[in-house]
């Protein structure tokens, strides 16, 4: 069913001081996979993402992207951060933000070419933001900014797209369109979403990774009550798949 | 009115103002965008140690400042990245240690320091020819570095973590930026002095940011505004016979607040117009 391993993490252990954040986590992501990473806050979701991006170096274990070590493999990764840390009046246009996505293909000392501009524009057209190309990024709404950041991530034609809490900046009405776009992108690249929104994720991806310091589950997104209880260590919203996803809130012992 | 520029010291002052404007317009843009104003203040004040070193070694104090602030800014950058101490504490320590070193060096030097005030508060009318050449050299270095690494610096200011993911070296770029702040401080010492440097790094760039959404244009506006402030301050200080450095800063600050006031009035006027539509 799956052919090529795009991103491989073997026995990843991460420690912050004396705290072990990730303990012996191994995950392989293949081309055309769509994976949701869930788990409680502080369970290591963000850290795992940072390991994939080479921002956190594990004390143990190995990460490869398309068979390359992380720093070199990052040219095959498109990353959509949760929220950019820029001030809303930062002097940069939408087009210049998307052009940043072409940087890994060029690198230092090499100017962007007409081809880079065309590919950046194409990415903007794909996310339906071409008409805003010359606007200042801070003038856009949260949802529009996110589409620009997706354009930047796909401008380098990546093998894998990583998204950190992508639905936090868009309102519920836009979520369906957003997941439709991801499904379309998934035809060309693997998609990995880190999210706390279990119900939305589980209906929109094929595989789920449950993370709470260790890897609790990695498999089909048909989650069972047991898997979630095991990951979150307490009963919680149970998701069932049907034509209309619905939730049943179970009795909570801890409150 | 311009007959005063037949004097050589006035022409030198004008050239010094222009050279200073190039540096503080470019670097001020990044200082404001990266929000390292306080960091730059620390580098500026530590330059006093270099002035003292210059006196102590018997060389041009501006060269002493250059020799001193460049390594200090590298150290500041590394400490703020690696050490597990908060950045503003590191700045506070370097800031005061630099000044203390300056005082000790000057105390150890033979004789006394006659023009110490001009390093602290600047005197654009007394810039020696040799310092103009140093300023020109530093300007060229800054323009060259920023031209080569413009995309990287803009990305660093926009989102440091993303720059790393894109394959840029943000740690190196950050330290390079601080070194350029140090060079700019050295250029500005003769014009407005160590204490007042920070105003020329922030006021023009902050105004420029209100005027445009493009960083290259922001740089051009900052350079132009800096030059207007230096030139205007120079003339005012000549006519009113007051300290030039302070006049330049007060002119820049006053224009800044007038500018903010006008902006506010314009915004209020345009609001009712919007409601009518």
Coordinates of C-alpha atoms in Angstrom, one line a residue, chain A residues 50 53-55 74 79 81 84-87 89-93 96-97 100-101 103-104 106-112 136-137 139 149 152, chain B residues 32-35 147-152 154-155 157-159 161-169 172-173 209-210 212-216 218:
Chain A
X50 CA 10.4 20.5 16.6
X53 CA 12.1 20.3 11.9
X54 CA 15.6 20.0 13.4
X55 CA 14.8 22.7 16.0
X74 CA 14.4 20.0 5.4
X79 CA 6.2 23.8 7.5
X81 CA 3.7 27.2 12.1
X84 CA 4.0 33.6 13.4
X85 CA 5.6 35.8 16.0
X86 CA 5.6 38.9 13.9
X87 CA 4.1 42.2 14.8
X89 CA 2.8 46.1 11.2
X90 CA 5.9 44.2 10.1
X91 CA 7.0 45.6 6.7
X92 CA 6.7 42.7 4.4
X93 CA 4.3 41.8 1.6
X96 CA 7.7 38.3 -0.1
X97 CA 6.5 35.9 2.6
X100 CA 10.7 32.9 1.7
X101 CA 9.4 29.4 0.9
X103 CA 14.8 30.0 -0.1
X104 CA 15.7 26.4 0.7
X106 CA 18.3 28.7 -3.6
X107 CA 20.2 29.2 -0.4
X108 CA 22.6 32.0 0.6
X109 CA 24.2 34.2 -2.0
X110 CA 21.8 33.1 -4.8
X111 CA 19.2 35.5 -6.1
X112 CA 15.6 34.4 -6.7
X136 CA 1.1 43.8 3.7
X137 CA 0.8 40.5 5.6
X139 CA -3.6 43.5 7.0
X149 CA 1.7 30.4 5.2
X152 CA 4.9 29.5 1.5
Chain B
X32 CA 13.2 48.4 15.4
X33 CA 12.0 45.4 13.4
X34 CA 13.9 42.8 15.5
X35 CA 13.0 44.7 18.7
X147 CA 22.9 43.9 0.5
X148 CA 24.3 40.4 0.5
X149 CA 22.2 39.2 3.5
X150 CA 19.0 41.3 3.1
X151 CA 16.6 38.3 2.7
X152 CA 18.2 36.5 5.7
X154 CA 14.4 40.3 7.0
X155 CA 13.5 36.7 7.7
X157 CA 13.4 39.8 12.1
X158 CA 10.1 38.3 10.8
X159 CA 10.3 34.8 12.4
X161 CA 12.4 29.9 14.1
X162 CA 11.1 29.8 10.6
X163 CA 14.5 31.1 9.3
X164 CA 16.2 28.1 10.9
X165 CA 13.7 25.7 9.3
X166 CA 14.3 27.4 5.9
X167 CA 18.0 26.6 6.3
X168 CA 19.3 30.1 7.3
X169 CA 21.8 30.4 10.2
X172 CA 25.2 33.7 13.1
X173 CA 22.9 36.4 11.5
X209 CA 7.6 52.1 9.6
X210 CA 4.5 54.1 9.7
X212 CA 5.6 52.1 4.3
X213 CA 5.0 48.4 4.3
X214 CA 8.1 47.5 2.4
X215 CA 11.4 47.0 4.3
X216 CA 13.6 48.4 1.5
X218 CA 11.5 51.7 5.2

